[in-house]
XYZ file of C-alpha atoms in Angstrom:
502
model
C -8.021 7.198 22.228
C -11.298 6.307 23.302
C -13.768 6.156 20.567
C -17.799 6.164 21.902
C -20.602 5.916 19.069
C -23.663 6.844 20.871
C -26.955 5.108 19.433
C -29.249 7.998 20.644
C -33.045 8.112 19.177
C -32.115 7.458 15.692
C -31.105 3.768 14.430
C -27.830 4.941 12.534
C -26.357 1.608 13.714
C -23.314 3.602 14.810
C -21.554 0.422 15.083
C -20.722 0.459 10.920
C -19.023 3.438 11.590
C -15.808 2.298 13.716
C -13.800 1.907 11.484
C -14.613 5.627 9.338
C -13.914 6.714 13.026
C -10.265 5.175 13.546
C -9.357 6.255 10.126
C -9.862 10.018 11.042
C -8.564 9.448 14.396
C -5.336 8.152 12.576
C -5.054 11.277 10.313
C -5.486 13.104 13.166
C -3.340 11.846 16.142
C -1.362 9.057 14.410
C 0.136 7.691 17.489
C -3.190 6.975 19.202
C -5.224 3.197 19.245
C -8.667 2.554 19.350
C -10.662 1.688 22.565
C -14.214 1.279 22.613
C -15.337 1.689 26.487
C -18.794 0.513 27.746
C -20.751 3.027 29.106
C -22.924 6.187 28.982
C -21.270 9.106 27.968
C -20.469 10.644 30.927
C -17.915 8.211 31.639
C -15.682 10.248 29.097
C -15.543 12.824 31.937
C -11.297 12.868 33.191
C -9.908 10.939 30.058
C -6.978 12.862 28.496
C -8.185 11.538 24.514
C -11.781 10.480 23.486
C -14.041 11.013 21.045
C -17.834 10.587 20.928
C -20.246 10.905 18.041
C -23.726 11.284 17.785
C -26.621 11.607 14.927
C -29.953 14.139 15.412
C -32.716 15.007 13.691
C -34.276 18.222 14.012
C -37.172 19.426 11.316
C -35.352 19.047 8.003
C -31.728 18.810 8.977
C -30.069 16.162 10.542
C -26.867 16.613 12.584
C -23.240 14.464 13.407
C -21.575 15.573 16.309
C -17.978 14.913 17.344
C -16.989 16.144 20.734
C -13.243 15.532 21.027
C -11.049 15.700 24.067
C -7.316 16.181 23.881
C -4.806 16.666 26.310
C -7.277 18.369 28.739
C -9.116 20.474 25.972
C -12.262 20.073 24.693
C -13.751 20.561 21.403
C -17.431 20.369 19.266
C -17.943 20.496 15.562
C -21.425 19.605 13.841
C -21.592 18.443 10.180
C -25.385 18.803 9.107
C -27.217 17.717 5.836
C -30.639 17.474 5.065
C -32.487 14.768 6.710
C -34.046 13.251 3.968
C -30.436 12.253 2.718
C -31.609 9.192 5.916
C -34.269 7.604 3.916
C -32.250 6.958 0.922
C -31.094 3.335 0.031
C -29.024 1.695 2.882
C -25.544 1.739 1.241
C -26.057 5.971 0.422
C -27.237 6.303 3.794
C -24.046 5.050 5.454
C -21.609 6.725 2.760
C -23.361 10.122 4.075
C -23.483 9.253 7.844
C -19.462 8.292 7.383
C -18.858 11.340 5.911
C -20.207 13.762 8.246
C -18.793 11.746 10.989
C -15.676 12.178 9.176
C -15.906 15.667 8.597
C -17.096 16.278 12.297
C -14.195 14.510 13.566
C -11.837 16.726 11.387
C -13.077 19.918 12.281
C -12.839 19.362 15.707
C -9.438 17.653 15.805
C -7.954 20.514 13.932
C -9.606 23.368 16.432
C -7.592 21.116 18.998
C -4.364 20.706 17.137
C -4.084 24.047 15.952
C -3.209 22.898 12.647
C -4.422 20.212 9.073
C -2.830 17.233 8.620
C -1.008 17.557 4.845
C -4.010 15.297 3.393
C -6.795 17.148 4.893
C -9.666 15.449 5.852
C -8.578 12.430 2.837
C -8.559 8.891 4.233
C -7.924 5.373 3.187
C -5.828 4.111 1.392
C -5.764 5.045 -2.363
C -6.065 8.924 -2.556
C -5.211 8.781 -5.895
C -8.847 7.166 -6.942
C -11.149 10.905 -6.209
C -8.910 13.078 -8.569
C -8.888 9.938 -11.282
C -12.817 9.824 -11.048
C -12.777 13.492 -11.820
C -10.047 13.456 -14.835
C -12.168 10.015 -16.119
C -15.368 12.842 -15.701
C -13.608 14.889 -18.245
C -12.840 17.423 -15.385
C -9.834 19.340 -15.464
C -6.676 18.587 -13.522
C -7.557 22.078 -11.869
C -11.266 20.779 -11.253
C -9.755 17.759 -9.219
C -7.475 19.589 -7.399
C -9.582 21.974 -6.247
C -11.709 18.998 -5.080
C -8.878 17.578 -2.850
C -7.813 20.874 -1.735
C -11.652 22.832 -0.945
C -13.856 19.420 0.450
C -10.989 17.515 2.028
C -8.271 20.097 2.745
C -5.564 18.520 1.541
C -2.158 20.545 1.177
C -2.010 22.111 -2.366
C 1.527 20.084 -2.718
C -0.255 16.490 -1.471
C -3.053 17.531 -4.300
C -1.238 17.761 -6.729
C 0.762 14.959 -6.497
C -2.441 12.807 -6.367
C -3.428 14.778 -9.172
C -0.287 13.467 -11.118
C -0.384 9.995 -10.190
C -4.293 10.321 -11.658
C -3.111 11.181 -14.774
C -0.302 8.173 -14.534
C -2.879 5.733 -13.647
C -5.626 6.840 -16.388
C -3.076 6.687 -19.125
C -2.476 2.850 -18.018
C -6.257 2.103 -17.510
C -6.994 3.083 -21.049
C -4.331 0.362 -22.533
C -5.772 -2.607 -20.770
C -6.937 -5.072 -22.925
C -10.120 -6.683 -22.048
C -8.745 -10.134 -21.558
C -5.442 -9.096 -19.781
C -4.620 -9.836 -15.862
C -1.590 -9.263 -14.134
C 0.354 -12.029 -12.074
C 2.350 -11.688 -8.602
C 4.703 -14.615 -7.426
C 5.010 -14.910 -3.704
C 8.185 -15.431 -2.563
C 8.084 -15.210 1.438
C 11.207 -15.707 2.431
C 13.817 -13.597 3.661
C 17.581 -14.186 4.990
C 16.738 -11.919 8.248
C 13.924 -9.990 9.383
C 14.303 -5.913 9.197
C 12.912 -4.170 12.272
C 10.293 -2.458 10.450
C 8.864 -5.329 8.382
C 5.380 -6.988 9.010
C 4.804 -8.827 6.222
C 4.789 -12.587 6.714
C 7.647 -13.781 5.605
C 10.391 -16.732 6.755
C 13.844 -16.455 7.549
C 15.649 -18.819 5.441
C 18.573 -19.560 7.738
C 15.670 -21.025 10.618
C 13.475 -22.875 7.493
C 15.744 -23.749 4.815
C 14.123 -27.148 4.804
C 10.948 -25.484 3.689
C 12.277 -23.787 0.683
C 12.216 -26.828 -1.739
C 9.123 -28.082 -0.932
C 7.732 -24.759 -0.782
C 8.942 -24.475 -4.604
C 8.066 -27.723 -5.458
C 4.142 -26.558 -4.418
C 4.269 -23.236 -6.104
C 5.460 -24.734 -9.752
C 2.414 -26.979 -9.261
C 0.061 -23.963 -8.419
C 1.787 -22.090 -10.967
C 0.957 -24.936 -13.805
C -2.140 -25.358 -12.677
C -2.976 -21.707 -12.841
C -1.693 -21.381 -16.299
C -4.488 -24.485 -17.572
C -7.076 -21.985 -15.961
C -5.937 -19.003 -17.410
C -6.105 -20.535 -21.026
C -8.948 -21.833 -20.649
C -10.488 -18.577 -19.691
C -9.074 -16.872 -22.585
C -6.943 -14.328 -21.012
C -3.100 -13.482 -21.133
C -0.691 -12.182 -18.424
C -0.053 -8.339 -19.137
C 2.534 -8.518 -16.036
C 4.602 -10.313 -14.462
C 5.508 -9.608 -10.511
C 7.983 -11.527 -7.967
C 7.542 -10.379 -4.928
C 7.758 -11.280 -1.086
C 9.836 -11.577 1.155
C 13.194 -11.287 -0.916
C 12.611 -13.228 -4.502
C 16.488 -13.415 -4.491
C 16.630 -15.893 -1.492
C 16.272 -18.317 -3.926
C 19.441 -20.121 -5.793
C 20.082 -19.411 -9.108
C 19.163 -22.363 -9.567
C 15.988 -22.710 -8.266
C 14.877 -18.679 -9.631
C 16.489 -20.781 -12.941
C 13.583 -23.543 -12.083
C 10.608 -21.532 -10.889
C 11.002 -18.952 -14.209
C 11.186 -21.927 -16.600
C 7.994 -23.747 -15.390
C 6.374 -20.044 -15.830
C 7.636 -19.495 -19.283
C 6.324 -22.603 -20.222
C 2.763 -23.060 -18.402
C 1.764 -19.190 -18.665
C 0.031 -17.384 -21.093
C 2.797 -14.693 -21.578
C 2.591 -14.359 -25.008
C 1.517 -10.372 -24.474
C 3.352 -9.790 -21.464
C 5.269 -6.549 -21.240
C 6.361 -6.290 -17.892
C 8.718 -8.980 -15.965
C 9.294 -7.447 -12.437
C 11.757 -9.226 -9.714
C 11.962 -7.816 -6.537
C 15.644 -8.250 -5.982
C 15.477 -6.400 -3.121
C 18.511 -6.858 -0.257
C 22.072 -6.837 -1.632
C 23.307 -9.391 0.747
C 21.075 -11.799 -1.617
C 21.845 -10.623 -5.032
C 24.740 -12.267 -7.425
C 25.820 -12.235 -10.668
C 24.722 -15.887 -11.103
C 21.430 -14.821 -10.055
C 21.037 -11.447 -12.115
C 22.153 -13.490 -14.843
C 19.229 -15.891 -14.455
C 16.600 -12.973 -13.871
C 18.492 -11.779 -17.510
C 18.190 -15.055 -19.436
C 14.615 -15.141 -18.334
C 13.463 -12.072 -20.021
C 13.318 -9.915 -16.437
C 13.772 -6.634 -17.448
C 13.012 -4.653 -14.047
C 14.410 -5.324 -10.959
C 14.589 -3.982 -6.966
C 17.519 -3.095 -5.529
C 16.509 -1.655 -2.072
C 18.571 0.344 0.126
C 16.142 2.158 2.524
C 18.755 4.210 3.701
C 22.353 4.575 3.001
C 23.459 5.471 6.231
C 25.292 2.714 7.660
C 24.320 2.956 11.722
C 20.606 2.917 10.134
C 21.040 -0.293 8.015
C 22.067 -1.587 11.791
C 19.717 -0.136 13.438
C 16.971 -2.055 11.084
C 18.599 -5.138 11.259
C 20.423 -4.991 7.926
C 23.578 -7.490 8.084
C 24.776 -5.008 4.600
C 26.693 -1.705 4.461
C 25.837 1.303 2.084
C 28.783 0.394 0.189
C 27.423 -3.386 -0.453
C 24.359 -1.343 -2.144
C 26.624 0.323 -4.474
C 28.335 -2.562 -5.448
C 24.854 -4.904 -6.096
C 23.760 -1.810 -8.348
C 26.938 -1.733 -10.317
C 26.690 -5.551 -10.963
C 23.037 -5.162 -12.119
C 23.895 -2.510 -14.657
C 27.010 -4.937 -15.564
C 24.509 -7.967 -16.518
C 22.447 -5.129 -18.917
C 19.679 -4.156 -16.781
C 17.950 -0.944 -18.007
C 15.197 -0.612 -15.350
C 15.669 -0.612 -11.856
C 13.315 0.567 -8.846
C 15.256 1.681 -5.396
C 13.658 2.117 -2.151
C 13.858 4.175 0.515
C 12.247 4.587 4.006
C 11.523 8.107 5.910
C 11.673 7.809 9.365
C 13.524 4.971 10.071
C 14.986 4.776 13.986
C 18.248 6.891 14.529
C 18.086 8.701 11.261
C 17.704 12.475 10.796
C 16.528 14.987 7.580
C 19.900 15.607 7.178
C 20.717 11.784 6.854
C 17.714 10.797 4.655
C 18.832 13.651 2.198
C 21.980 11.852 1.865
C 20.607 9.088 1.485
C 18.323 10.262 -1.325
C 21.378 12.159 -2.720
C 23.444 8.672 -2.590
C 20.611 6.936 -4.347
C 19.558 9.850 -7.240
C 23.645 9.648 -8.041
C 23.357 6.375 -8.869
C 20.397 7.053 -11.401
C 18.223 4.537 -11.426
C 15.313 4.247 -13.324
C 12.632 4.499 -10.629
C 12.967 5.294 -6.745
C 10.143 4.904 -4.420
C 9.796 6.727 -1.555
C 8.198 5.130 1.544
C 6.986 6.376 4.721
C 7.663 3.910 7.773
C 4.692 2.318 8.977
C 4.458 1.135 12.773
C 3.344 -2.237 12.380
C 1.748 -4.327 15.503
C 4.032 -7.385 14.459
C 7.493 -5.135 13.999
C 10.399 -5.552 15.915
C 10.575 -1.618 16.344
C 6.968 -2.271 18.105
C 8.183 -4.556 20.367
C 11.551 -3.234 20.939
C 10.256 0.817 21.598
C 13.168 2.090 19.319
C 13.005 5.696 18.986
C 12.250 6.952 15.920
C 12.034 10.736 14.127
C 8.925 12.640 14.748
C 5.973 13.638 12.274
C 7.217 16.693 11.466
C 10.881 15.592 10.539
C 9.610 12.704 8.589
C 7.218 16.028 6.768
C 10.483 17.862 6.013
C 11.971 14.455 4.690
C 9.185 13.520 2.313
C 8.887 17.335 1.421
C 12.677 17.329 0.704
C 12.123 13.984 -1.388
C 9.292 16.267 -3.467
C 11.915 19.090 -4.707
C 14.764 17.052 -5.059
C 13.095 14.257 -7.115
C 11.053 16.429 -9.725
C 14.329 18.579 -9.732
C 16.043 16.060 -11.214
C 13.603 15.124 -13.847
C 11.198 12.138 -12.366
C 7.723 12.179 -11.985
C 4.997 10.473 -9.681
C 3.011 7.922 -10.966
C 1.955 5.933 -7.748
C 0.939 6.553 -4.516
C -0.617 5.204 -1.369
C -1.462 5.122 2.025
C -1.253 2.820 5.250
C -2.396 2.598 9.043
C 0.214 3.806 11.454
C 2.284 6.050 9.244
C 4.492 8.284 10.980
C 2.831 11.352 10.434
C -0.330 9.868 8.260
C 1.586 11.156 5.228
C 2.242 8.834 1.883
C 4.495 6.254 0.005
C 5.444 7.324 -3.726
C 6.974 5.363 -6.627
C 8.691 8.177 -8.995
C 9.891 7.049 -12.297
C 11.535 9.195 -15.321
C 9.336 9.216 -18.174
C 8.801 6.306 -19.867
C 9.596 3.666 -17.130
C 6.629 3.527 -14.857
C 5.903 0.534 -13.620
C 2.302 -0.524 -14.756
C 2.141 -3.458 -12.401
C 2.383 -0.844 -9.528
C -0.570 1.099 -10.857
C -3.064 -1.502 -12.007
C -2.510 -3.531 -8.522
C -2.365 -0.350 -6.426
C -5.713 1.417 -7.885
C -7.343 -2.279 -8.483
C -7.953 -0.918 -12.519
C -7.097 -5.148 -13.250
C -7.249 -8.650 -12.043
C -4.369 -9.685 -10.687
C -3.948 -13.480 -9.925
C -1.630 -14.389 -7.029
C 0.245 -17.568 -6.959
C 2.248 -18.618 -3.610
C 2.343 -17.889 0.292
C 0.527 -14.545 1.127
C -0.649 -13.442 -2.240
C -4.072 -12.218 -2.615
C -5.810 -12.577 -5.985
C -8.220 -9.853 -6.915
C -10.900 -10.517 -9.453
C -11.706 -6.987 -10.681
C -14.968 -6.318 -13.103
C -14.201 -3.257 -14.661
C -17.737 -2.765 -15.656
C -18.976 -3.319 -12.238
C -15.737 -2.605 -10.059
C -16.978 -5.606 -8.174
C -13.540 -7.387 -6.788
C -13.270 -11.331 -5.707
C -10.528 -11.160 -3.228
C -9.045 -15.122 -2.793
C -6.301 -15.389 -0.710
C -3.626 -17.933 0.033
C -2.165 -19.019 3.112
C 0.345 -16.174 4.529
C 3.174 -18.745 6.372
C 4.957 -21.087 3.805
C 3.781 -23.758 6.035
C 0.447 -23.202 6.023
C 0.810 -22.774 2.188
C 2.444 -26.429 1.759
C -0.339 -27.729 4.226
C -3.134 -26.181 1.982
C -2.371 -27.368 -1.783
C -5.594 -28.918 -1.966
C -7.899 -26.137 -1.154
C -5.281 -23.179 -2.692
C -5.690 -25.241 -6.504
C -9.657 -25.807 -5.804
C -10.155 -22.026 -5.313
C -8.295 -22.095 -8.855
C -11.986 -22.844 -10.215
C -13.080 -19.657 -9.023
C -10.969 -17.812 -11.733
C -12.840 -19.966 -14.903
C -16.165 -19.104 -13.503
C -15.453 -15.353 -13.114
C -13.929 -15.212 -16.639
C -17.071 -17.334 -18.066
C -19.985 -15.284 -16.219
């Protein structure tokens, strides 16, 4: 779609504004990409999708047009506000330009679709944040909703699951210590790519030489992390392994890396040890008896779909039954928390697969199941490859399927969130019976506390509670770069001691 932000008289320095615009435009028509032609206006004359926006003044009100074109049609909508609201500090003045753009945008989009989006007019990633705000307020849970449903128009059902996962995430926010951060462990490596994926990550059968260095490097960042971290005066709340597949790893060397943490970390308080176990082609006995001697007491075990010409179809070298048999073994060992994954939308499946899927994976009763929405990522094989995939409205009925069937059968939401290029710009939700929640999903996924990153691709966020200010310092994505950038990753270490120390 081709996106125009017209300059006009006024100095609204429409250029700050792309991005508010491709968010909407991604609610809207999720399939579209941005283009930004050069040009007068005019020139949007004979295209089949555009967009153009534009900011007035006249007497006391000031004005944001959208004009939309869609498949031949044309449409207008004009969000006004009083023009005074344009002499207010710079960073008010954009938040109320964005959101009459946004609102604009909306209103015109839906007179050309004919119908809302299930999250309204709500964009970004963390929905969940506007209903907390309210409930932190000492609104109601009504008061929220009503907020969601009457200035954003989301669906009453996609309300009041934000609604719930508010009430999840304030219950965790008000048990953080003040001295507490979380910790993620980046493990990016995987034994084959899935068609869907687009996070960095190695194949292990193509860089096997690179695992032992790479572990090598991350006990060293991980040692040097822990001096920091004492000498700030804080303690790890959670632990995380993530990547990539964690499980990639030998026994041995998981045996290796969790040592050197138990040892160098402050973990004295820690409550949560989380290992993404992820694929059963990587998980063993040996293995979940390492993860089990090491005080891990949640694992992943992630099917996305049990539908065997699916798990093909994404690349999966594993059958449904494999799944089945790696969750056995993992209640075997004594593990009484386990996450499972699964994916709507995935190429060649249908409603009436995913609901077996979701059937398949509630009958084995695991702890926590998160349901994700697939995301069309620019560096996915299904990207490249032009697999066809279901449609917006059957991944709807799938996610809306996942909604009965999950609180029917007793668990709750507790996080949510969104991305770019979701089919159908609808949501990923972890569900959990009560009592098991994960709290290093919340606390990373509504930034409530620091969370320090150690390895390839992990992003540590400084959070100030008091300030929400956030210090974002990120390591190298590709384990190579990551081995060929010790020095600078354990400089930027410093950064951590003077945040802590003011």
């Amino acid at each position: 779609m081709k996106l125009y932000l017209i300059p006009g008289s006024l100095d609204w320095q429409p250029e700050r504004y792309k991005y508010s615009a491709e968010q909407m435009m991604l609610t809207l028509f999720p399939g579209q990409r941005p283009e930004y032609p050069q040009g007068e206006l005019c020139t949007m004359e004979g295209n089949d999708s555009a967009a153009a926006f534009s900011l007035s003044v006249e007497g006391g009100q000031a004005a944001m047009t959208a004009r939309v074109i869609w498949q031949g049609r044309e449409e207008c909508a004009t969000t006004t506000f009083p023009a005074w609201e344009l002499e207010q500090p710079p960073e008010r003045v954009y938040h109320v330009i964005q959101h009459a753009l946004k609102q604009a945008f909306y209103r015109a989009g839906v007179a050309l679709l004919g119908q809302e989006p299930p999250w309204g007019a709500l964009t970004g990633v963390r929905p969940v944040k506007l209903p907390t705000r309210v409930l932190a307020a000492g609104g109601t849970e009504g008061e929220a909703k009503d907020q969601l449903e009457q200035e954003y128009h989301v669906s009453p059902r996609r309300a009041q699951l934000a609604v719930d996962c508010a009430k999840a995430s304030l219950a965790v926010e008000r048990s953080l210590g003040q001295r507490e951060v979380s910790l993620y462990i980046g493990i990016p490596f995987c034994p084959t790519r899935c068609a869907y994926c687009s996070f960095v990550s190695a194949d292990v059968g193509r860089t096997l030489k690179l695992v032992e260095p790479y572990l090598d490097a991350l006990c060293h960042e991980v040692e040097v992390t822990g001096r920091i971290l004492r000498q700030a005066g804080v303690t790890i709340r959670s632990l995380y392994m993530g990547g990539g597949t964690p499980t990639t790893l030998s026994a041995g060397q998981m045996d290796r890396l969790l040592t050197k943490c138990e040892e160098v970390l402050p973990l004295e308080g820690c409550t949560e040890y989380t290992v993404e176990a992820g694929r059963p082609d990587t998980i063993t006995l040996e293995k979940l008896q390492v993860l089990a001697d090491h005080q891990i007491g949640r694992i992943s075990i992630n099917p996305q779909t049990l539908e065997d010409h699916v798990l093909a179809a994404i690349g999966r070298k594993h059958s449904a039954g494999d799944i089945e048999q790696a969750y056995r073994l993992a209640r075997s060992v004594g593990f009484a928390s386990i996450n499972m994954d699964l994916i709507a939308g995935l190429p060649g499946d249908t409603v009436e697969g995913f609901r077996r899927s979701l059937d398949g994976v509630m009958a084995m009763d695991p702890e926590n199941i998160t349901v994700h929405t697939l995301a069309l990522k620019k560096g996915s094989t299904l990207m490249t490859r032009g697999d066809t995939i279901p449609g917006g409205e059957q991944v709807l009925k799938m996610l809306d399927e996942s909604l009965d069937a999950l609180r029917g059968a007793g668990y709750d939401p507790y996080y949510l969130y969104r991305q770019k290029f979701m089919s159908g710009s609808l949501e990923n939700v972890g569900w959990a019976k009560p009592g098991t929640e994960g709290f290093y999903n919340i606390v990373m996924m509504e930034e409530l506390q620091t969370v320090i990153s150690v390895g390839g691709g992990g992003v540590t966020k400084l959070v100030d509670p008091g300030t929400g200010k956030i210090v974002r310092l990120p390591n190298p994505k590709y384990p190579h770069d990551y081995l060929a950038s010790q020095e600078k990753i354990l400089a930027q270490k410093d950064e951590i001691l003077t945040f802590y120390r003011g």
